[in-house]
Coordinates of C-alpha atoms in Angstrom, one line a residue:
M1364 CA -37.4 -9.4 1.4
I1365 CA -37.5 -11.2 -1.9
A1366 CA -41.3 -10.9 -2.1
A1367 CA -41.1 -7.2 -1.4
L1368 CA -38.6 -6.7 -4.1
R1369 CA -40.8 -8.7 -6.5
R1370 CA -43.8 -6.5 -5.7
F1371 CA -41.7 -3.3 -6.2
A1372 CA -40.4 -4.6 -9.5
S1373 CA -43.8 -5.5 -10.8
R1374 CA -44.9 -1.8 -10.6
H1375 CA -42.0 -0.8 -12.9
H1376 CA -41.8 -2.3 -16.4
V1377 CA -38.1 -2.0 -16.8
L1378 CA -37.3 -3.3 -13.3
F1379 CA -39.7 -6.2 -13.8
G1380 CA -38.0 -7.2 -17.0
I1381 CA -34.6 -7.2 -15.3
W1382 CA -36.0 -9.1 -12.3
E1383 CA -37.5 -11.7 -14.6
A1384 CA -34.3 -12.0 -16.6
I1385 CA -32.3 -12.5 -13.4
G1386 CA -34.7 -15.2 -12.3
M1387 CA -34.3 -16.9 -15.7
G1388 CA -30.5 -16.8 -15.3
L1389 CA -30.7 -18.3 -11.9
Q1390 CA -33.2 -20.9 -13.1
G1391 CA -30.8 -21.9 -15.9
I1392 CA -28.0 -22.3 -13.4
R1393 CA -30.2 -24.6 -11.2
A1394 CA -31.4 -26.6 -14.2
Y1395 CA -28.0 -27.1 -15.7
K1396 CA -25.7 -27.0 -12.8
M1397 CA -22.7 -28.7 -14.4
R1398 CA -22.9 -26.7 -17.6
A1399 CA -23.3 -23.5 -15.6
F1400 CA -20.4 -24.4 -13.4
L1401 CA -18.1 -25.1 -16.3
T1402 CA -19.2 -21.9 -18.0
I1403 CA -18.4 -19.6 -15.0
L1404 CA -15.3 -21.6 -13.9
G1405 CA -12.9 -19.1 -15.6
V1406 CA -14.7 -16.2 -13.9
V1407 CA -14.5 -17.9 -10.5
M1408 CA -10.7 -18.4 -10.9
G1409 CA -10.1 -14.9 -12.1
I1410 CA -12.1 -13.3 -9.3
M1411 CA -10.6 -15.6 -6.7
T1412 CA -7.1 -14.6 -7.8
V1413 CA -8.0 -10.9 -7.5
T1414 CA -9.6 -11.3 -4.1
G1415 CA -6.9 -13.6 -2.6
M1416 CA -3.8 -11.8 -4.0
S1417 CA -5.1 -8.3 -3.2
S1418 CA -5.7 -9.5 0.4
I1419 CA -2.2 -10.8 0.7
V1420 CA -0.6 -7.6 -0.8
A1421 CA -2.8 -5.4 1.4
G1422 CA -1.7 -7.5 4.5
L1423 CA 2.0 -7.2 3.4
N1424 CA 1.6 -3.4 2.9
A1425 CA 0.2 -3.0 6.4
S1426 CA 2.9 -5.1 7.9
M1427 CA 5.6 -3.2 6.0
A1428 CA 4.2 0.1 7.1
R1429 CA 4.3 -1.1 10.8
Q1430 CA 7.9 -2.4 10.4
I1431 CA 9.1 0.8 8.7
A1432 CA 7.5 2.8 11.6
T1433 CA 9.7 0.9 14.1
L1434 CA 12.8 2.3 12.4
G1435 CA 11.8 5.8 13.5
S1436 CA 9.4 8.1 11.7
S1437 CA 12.1 10.8 10.9
T1438 CA 15.3 8.7 10.6
I1439 CA 17.6 9.7 7.7
Y1440 CA 20.2 7.2 6.4
I1441 CA 23.6 7.9 5.0
R1442 CA 24.9 5.0 2.9
P1443 CA 27.3 4.4 0.0
F1444 CA 24.4 3.6 -2.4
R1445 CA 20.7 4.0 -2.4
I1446 CA 18.6 0.9 -1.8
G1447 CA 17.9 -0.9 -5.0
E1448 CA 21.0 0.4 -6.9
H1449 CA 23.3 -2.1 -8.5
P1450 CA 26.8 -0.6 -8.5
S1451 CA 29.4 -1.9 -10.8
D1452 CA 32.7 -3.4 -9.6
E1453 CA 34.4 -0.1 -10.4
D1454 CA 31.9 1.8 -8.3
L1455 CA 32.4 -0.7 -5.4
R1456 CA 36.2 -0.1 -5.5
K1457 CA 35.7 3.6 -5.3
V1458 CA 33.1 3.6 -2.5
K1459 CA 33.9 5.6 0.6
G1460 CA 32.4 5.1 4.0
V1461 CA 31.3 7.9 6.3
T1462 CA 34.1 9.2 8.6
L1463 CA 33.8 10.3 12.2
D1464 CA 34.9 13.8 11.2
E1465 CA 31.9 14.0 8.7
T1466 CA 29.5 12.9 11.4
K1467 CA 30.8 15.6 13.8
L1468 CA 30.3 18.3 11.1
I1469 CA 26.8 17.0 10.2
G1470 CA 25.8 16.8 13.9
A1471 CA 26.7 20.5 14.2
R1472 CA 24.3 21.6 11.5
P1473 CA 21.2 23.5 12.8
A1474 CA 18.5 21.2 11.3
V1475 CA 20.2 18.0 12.7
K1476 CA 19.2 16.9 16.2
A1477 CA 21.5 13.9 16.6
I1478 CA 23.6 11.7 14.4
S1479 CA 24.8 8.1 15.1
P1480 CA 27.9 6.7 13.2
I1481 CA 27.6 3.0 12.7
Q1482 CA 30.8 1.0 12.2
V1483 CA 29.9 -2.3 10.5
I1484 CA 32.2 -4.9 11.8
F1485 CA 32.3 -8.5 10.7
A1486 CA 32.6 -10.8 13.7
E1487 CA 33.4 -14.5 13.0
S1488 CA 32.8 -15.9 16.5
V1489 CA 31.1 -14.7 19.7
K1490 CA 31.5 -16.9 22.8
Y1491 CA 30.6 -17.1 26.5
G1492 CA 31.8 -20.2 28.2
T1493 CA 30.7 -23.2 26.1
E1494 CA 28.0 -21.2 24.3
R1495 CA 28.7 -19.7 20.9
V1496 CA 26.9 -17.7 18.2
R1497 CA 27.8 -17.0 14.6
D1498 CA 26.5 -14.6 11.9
V1499 CA 26.1 -11.8 14.5
Q1500 CA 25.6 -8.2 13.4
L1501 CA 28.3 -6.2 15.3
F1502 CA 28.2 -2.4 15.2
G1503 CA 30.5 0.1 16.6
T1504 CA 28.6 3.3 17.5
T1505 CA 28.2 6.1 20.0
E1506 CA 26.0 7.2 22.9
T1507 CA 23.6 8.8 20.4
F1508 CA 22.4 5.5 18.9
L1509 CA 19.4 5.1 21.2
E1510 CA 18.1 8.7 20.5
V1511 CA 18.5 8.3 16.7
H1512 CA 16.8 4.9 16.6
D1513 CA 14.1 5.6 19.2
S1514 CA 15.2 2.7 21.4
Y1515 CA 15.9 2.1 25.0
V1516 CA 17.8 -0.3 27.2
A1517 CA 15.7 -3.0 28.8
R1518 CA 18.4 -3.9 31.3
G1519 CA 21.6 -2.3 32.5
R1520 CA 22.9 0.8 30.7
F1521 CA 23.9 2.0 27.3
L1522 CA 27.2 3.2 25.9
S1523 CA 28.4 6.4 27.5
R1524 CA 30.4 9.3 26.0
L1525 CA 33.3 8.2 28.2
D1526 CA 33.1 4.6 26.8
V1527 CA 33.3 6.0 23.3
S1528 CA 36.2 8.4 24.0
R1529 CA 38.2 5.6 25.6
A1530 CA 37.1 2.9 23.2
S1531 CA 36.2 0.8 26.2
K1532 CA 35.8 -2.9 25.9
V1533 CA 32.1 -3.0 26.7
V1534 CA 29.1 -4.3 24.8
V1535 CA 25.4 -4.0 24.7
L1536 CA 23.5 -7.0 23.4
G1537 CA 20.3 -7.6 21.4
Q1538 CA 17.7 -10.0 22.8
D1539 CA 18.6 -12.8 20.4
I1540 CA 22.3 -12.8 21.6
V1541 CA 21.1 -12.9 25.2
D1542 CA 18.9 -15.9 24.5
A1543 CA 21.7 -17.7 22.8
L1544 CA 24.6 -17.0 25.1
F1545 CA 22.8 -16.6 28.5
P1546 CA 19.7 -18.8 28.5
Y1547 CA 19.7 -19.3 32.3
V1548 CA 21.8 -16.5 33.7
D1549 CA 21.8 -12.7 33.9
P1550 CA 24.1 -11.4 31.2
L1551 CA 25.1 -8.1 32.9
E1552 CA 28.7 -7.8 33.9
K1553 CA 29.5 -11.1 32.2
V1554 CA 32.6 -11.2 29.9
I1555 CA 32.2 -12.5 26.3
T1556 CA 34.8 -12.9 23.6
I1557 CA 34.4 -11.4 20.2
D1558 CA 36.9 -12.9 17.8
G1559 CA 39.1 -13.7 20.8
R1560 CA 38.8 -10.2 22.4
R1561 CA 37.2 -9.8 25.8
F1562 CA 34.2 -7.4 26.2
T1563 CA 32.0 -6.8 29.3
V1564 CA 28.2 -6.9 28.9
I1565 CA 26.8 -3.6 30.3
G1566 CA 23.2 -3.7 28.9
V1567 CA 20.5 -5.3 26.9
V1568 CA 18.6 -3.4 24.2
E1569 CA 14.8 -3.7 24.0
A1570 CA 13.5 -6.4 21.6
K1571 CA 12.6 -5.0 18.2
G1572 CA 11.2 -8.0 16.4
K1573 CA 11.7 -8.6 12.7
F1574 CA 12.0 -6.3 9.7
L1575 CA 11.4 -7.9 6.2
G1576 CA 11.8 -11.3 7.8
Q1577 CA 15.2 -10.5 9.4
S1578 CA 15.6 -10.3 13.1
M1579 CA 16.4 -6.9 14.5
D1580 CA 17.6 -8.3 17.8
N1581 CA 20.6 -10.4 16.5
W1582 CA 23.1 -7.6 17.1
M1583 CA 25.7 -6.2 19.5
L1584 CA 26.8 -2.6 20.0
I1585 CA 30.3 -1.6 21.1
P1586 CA 32.0 1.8 21.2
V1587 CA 33.2 2.9 17.8
N1588 CA 36.8 2.0 17.1
S1589 CA 37.0 -0.4 20.1
L1590 CA 37.4 -3.3 17.8
V1591 CA 39.4 -2.3 14.7
K1592 CA 40.7 -4.9 12.2
K1593 CA 43.8 -4.4 10.1
N1594 CA 41.8 -4.9 6.9
Q1595 CA 39.8 -1.7 6.5
R1596 CA 37.3 -3.6 4.4
F1597 CA 36.0 -5.0 7.8
N1598 CA 35.6 -1.5 9.4
F1599 CA 33.1 0.1 7.1
M1600 CA 31.1 3.1 8.5
V1601 CA 27.7 4.5 7.7
A1602 CA 25.5 6.9 9.7
D1603 CA 21.9 7.5 10.7
L1604 CA 20.5 10.9 11.9
I1605 CA 17.3 12.6 13.0
P1606 CA 16.2 16.2 12.3
I1607 CA 15.2 18.6 15.1
S1608 CA 11.6 17.9 14.1
P1609 CA 9.7 16.0 11.3
A1610 CA 9.1 19.4 9.6
H1611 CA 12.8 19.9 9.1
I1612 CA 13.6 16.6 7.3
D1613 CA 14.2 18.2 4.0
Q1614 CA 16.4 20.9 5.6
A1615 CA 18.4 18.2 7.4
V1616 CA 18.9 16.2 4.2
D1617 CA 20.0 19.4 2.3
Q1618 CA 22.4 20.4 5.0
T1619 CA 23.8 16.9 5.3
R1620 CA 24.4 16.7 1.5
E1621 CA 26.1 20.1 1.5
T1622 CA 28.4 19.2 4.4
M1623 CA 29.5 15.9 2.8
R1624 CA 30.1 17.4 -0.6
R1625 CA 32.2 20.2 0.9
Y1626 CA 34.2 17.7 3.1
R1627 CA 34.8 15.4 0.1
K1628 CA 35.7 18.4 -2.1
L1629 CA 33.2 17.4 -4.8
K1630 CA 32.9 19.8 -7.7
Y1631 CA 29.6 21.3 -8.8
L1632 CA 29.0 18.9 -11.7
Q1633 CA 30.3 15.8 -9.9
K1634 CA 27.6 13.5 -8.7
D1635 CA 27.3 12.5 -5.0
N1636 CA 29.5 9.5 -4.0
F1637 CA 27.1 8.7 -1.2
A1638 CA 23.4 8.3 -0.7
I1639 CA 21.0 10.1 1.7
F1640 CA 17.4 8.8 2.0
G1641 CA 14.6 8.3 4.5
Q1642 CA 11.6 6.1 5.0
D1643 CA 9.9 7.4 1.9
T1644 CA 12.5 5.7 -0.2
L1645 CA 12.0 2.4 1.6
T1646 CA 8.2 2.7 1.1
E1647 CA 8.6 3.6 -2.6
I1648 CA 10.8 0.6 -3.3
Y1649 CA 8.3 -1.7 -1.5
R1650 CA 5.4 -0.2 -3.5
Q1651 CA 7.3 -0.9 -6.7
I1652 CA 7.6 -4.5 -5.6
T1653 CA 3.9 -4.8 -4.8
G1654 CA 3.1 -3.0 -8.0
G1655 CA 4.8 -5.9 -9.9
I1656 CA 2.7 -8.3 -7.8
Y1657 CA -0.4 -6.4 -8.8
L1658 CA 0.6 -6.7 -12.5
V1659 CA 1.0 -10.4 -12.1
M1660 CA -2.4 -10.6 -10.4
I1661 CA -4.1 -8.7 -13.2
A1662 CA -2.4 -10.8 -15.9
I1663 CA -3.5 -14.1 -14.2
S1664 CA -7.0 -12.9 -13.5
S1665 CA -7.4 -11.5 -17.0
I1666 CA -6.7 -15.0 -18.5
G1667 CA -9.3 -16.6 -16.3
L1668 CA -11.9 -13.8 -17.0
L1669 CA -11.2 -14.2 -20.8
V1670 CA -11.7 -17.9 -20.6
G1671 CA -14.9 -17.4 -18.5
G1672 CA -16.1 -14.7 -20.9
V1673 CA -15.7 -17.0 -23.9
G1674 CA -17.6 -19.7 -22.0
V1675 CA -20.4 -17.3 -21.2
M1676 CA -20.7 -16.2 -24.9
N1677 CA -20.7 -19.8 -26.0
I1678 CA -23.4 -20.9 -23.6
M1679 CA -25.5 -17.8 -24.4
L1680 CA -25.3 -18.6 -28.1
V1681 CA -26.5 -22.1 -27.4
S1682 CA -29.3 -20.6 -25.2
V1683 CA -30.4 -18.3 -28.1
T1684 CA -30.6 -21.3 -30.4
E1685 CA -32.5 -23.4 -27.8
R1686 CA -35.0 -20.6 -27.1
T1687 CA -35.6 -19.4 -30.6
R1688 CA -39.3 -20.3 -30.5
E1689 CA -39.6 -18.6 -27.1
I1690 CA -38.1 -15.4 -28.5
G1691 CA -40.5 -15.5 -31.4
I1692 CA -43.5 -15.8 -29.0
R1693 CA -42.3 -12.9 -26.9
K1694 CA -41.9 -10.7 -29.9
A1695 CA -45.3 -11.8 -31.2
L1696 CA -46.8 -10.7 -27.8
G1697 CA -45.2 -7.2 -28.1
A1698 CA -41.6 -7.5 -26.8
T1699 CA -39.3 -5.1 -28.5
K1700 CA -35.7 -5.7 -29.7
R1701 CA -34.6 -3.7 -26.6
D1702 CA -36.5 -6.0 -24.3
I1703 CA -35.0 -9.1 -25.8
L1704 CA -31.5 -7.6 -25.8
W1705 CA -31.7 -6.7 -22.1
Q1706 CA -33.2 -10.0 -21.2
F1707 CA -30.2 -12.0 -22.6
L1708 CA -27.7 -9.4 -21.4
T1709 CA -29.1 -9.6 -17.8
E1710 CA -29.0 -13.4 -18.0
A1711 CA -25.3 -13.3 -19.0
M1712 CA -24.5 -10.8 -16.3
T1713 CA -26.3 -13.0 -13.8
L1714 CA -24.1 -16.0 -14.7
T1715 CA -20.9 -14.0 -14.3
A1716 CA -22.2 -12.3 -11.1
V1717 CA -22.7 -15.7 -9.5
G1718 CA -19.3 -16.7 -10.6
G1719 CA -17.9 -13.5 -9.1
V1720 CA -19.7 -14.1 -5.8
V1721 CA -18.3 -17.7 -5.6
G1722 CA -14.8 -16.4 -6.5
I1723 CA -14.9 -13.7 -3.9
A1724 CA -16.1 -16.3 -1.3
I1725 CA -13.2 -18.7 -2.2
G1726 CA -10.7 -15.9 -2.3
G1727 CA -11.8 -14.6 1.1
V1728 CA -11.6 -18.0 2.7
A1729 CA -8.2 -18.5 1.2
A1730 CA -7.0 -15.1 2.6
L1731 CA -8.4 -16.1 6.0
L1732 CA -6.6 -19.4 6.0
I1733 CA -3.3 -17.8 4.8
N1734 CA -3.6 -15.1 7.5
T1735 CA -4.2 -17.8 10.2
L1736 CA -1.9 -20.6 9.2
S1737 CA 1.0 -19.0 7.4
P1738 CA 3.5 -16.2 8.3
F1739 CA 2.1 -14.0 5.5
P1740 CA -0.6 -11.5 6.7
A1741 CA -3.7 -11.1 4.6
V1742 CA -6.5 -8.6 4.9
V1743 CA -9.6 -8.7 2.6
Q1744 CA -10.0 -5.3 1.0
P1745 CA -13.7 -4.1 0.4
A1746 CA -12.5 -1.9 -2.4
W1747 CA -11.0 -4.9 -4.3
V1748 CA -14.0 -7.0 -3.5
T1749 CA -16.2 -4.3 -5.1
I1750 CA -13.9 -4.0 -8.1
A1751 CA -13.9 -7.8 -8.5
F1752 CA -17.7 -8.1 -8.5
A1753 CA -18.0 -5.2 -10.9
T1754 CA -15.5 -6.8 -13.2
A1755 CA -17.4 -10.1 -13.2
V1756 CA -20.6 -8.3 -14.1
A1757 CA -18.7 -6.3 -16.8
V1758 CA -17.5 -9.6 -18.3
G1759 CA -21.0 -10.8 -18.6
L1760 CA -22.1 -7.6 -20.2
S1761 CA -19.2 -7.6 -22.7
F1762 CA -19.3 -11.2 -23.8
G1763 CA -23.1 -11.3 -23.7
L1764 CA -23.6 -8.5 -26.3
W1765 CA -23.2 -10.7 -29.4
P1766 CA -25.6 -13.4 -28.2
A1767 CA -28.1 -10.8 -27.0
A1768 CA -27.9 -8.8 -30.3
K1769 CA -28.4 -12.1 -32.2
A1770 CA -31.5 -12.9 -30.1
A1771 CA -32.8 -9.3 -30.5
G1772 CA -32.3 -9.4 -34.3
L1773 CA -34.3 -12.7 -34.9
D1774 CA -37.3 -12.3 -37.2
P1775 CA -40.4 -13.2 -35.2
I1776 CA -42.1 -15.1 -38.0
E1777 CA -39.0 -17.2 -38.7
A1778 CA -38.5 -17.7 -34.9
L1779 CA -42.1 -19.0 -34.5
R1780 CA -41.4 -21.5 -37.3
Y1781 CA -38.3 -22.8 -35.6
E1782 CA -38.5 -26.4 -34.3

């Protein structure tokens, strides 16, 4: 293969010159290994950072997309504030939860297929016999919860409309709760206590896994208002809904906003005292986070590439001085300034290209190890590998210009006299 390329290059003057310059660059690396390594170390570090961090970010993006998909492709969320907002203490005091009347009105709108009120209840202790769990997510909801969240019951049954209308003392468990309270027995028809109140287990929801590192199976679902605490701060309600089809998401959002503004008697110029958003908001927030990671990656890699570029410029200036007589001989034999310029530029780019290849290899191995040995996913991105290699070559081109121009501008007679 190499012999064929050499024969092809020998038939074209420009290609032969480039091939010869690349060979000289590689020969210089072989002859002065330590010097070459120290020269391109900055380039290696910069390219390694780009390859490794882009792989981690790409893996996290793919993981995030999968996790958001598990929430339901068309789910719309009604919350007091948008994700990422930082309300003041005054805003927190004025915040209003969603009411059951509002959910009924929203559910009757033509673009809304189903809506699920979710009553957030703070449970201090959940027990069955001698087993106990804490920090459980307890939600009061209705029979529409499964439809809205695209879930199903793995065992038993779910909450019925009759359970909700009667506020029955029944509960559906997530898989984490089952594992904690019923490690060796069937949980169905067993009675557990939630803050001292008895609830009968009627079903177990399918396992959902994790979302952003948090378990989605550490929850319990009871009929809305079946466990009401005196302090209303512990009975806060939100709601999730789905449109009649993905094409009607915008209509469902508009109708929901209109219904809530009318119900809350908000004037035209008053801003919403609630937030309505979908998966696109979650995705956008995550992209902003990863965008910051990319900025950090670019900053770190830029420092390494700058150091590497200065090292390449320094070594090429030394090379021009060491090879002054060689340059004079080449000019005496007919080499033009352009030939000398491209010779030294190609050698500089060869140096940084080798550094780029080494950096890509190290970054790729690091990404593979991270993906295998850590909880963080990492996927090497061909696009970023290409960008990294092109950047390495561009560093050689940029920082090799001055030494190459200095070599090309040498007077041949003075160069031949140089000792």
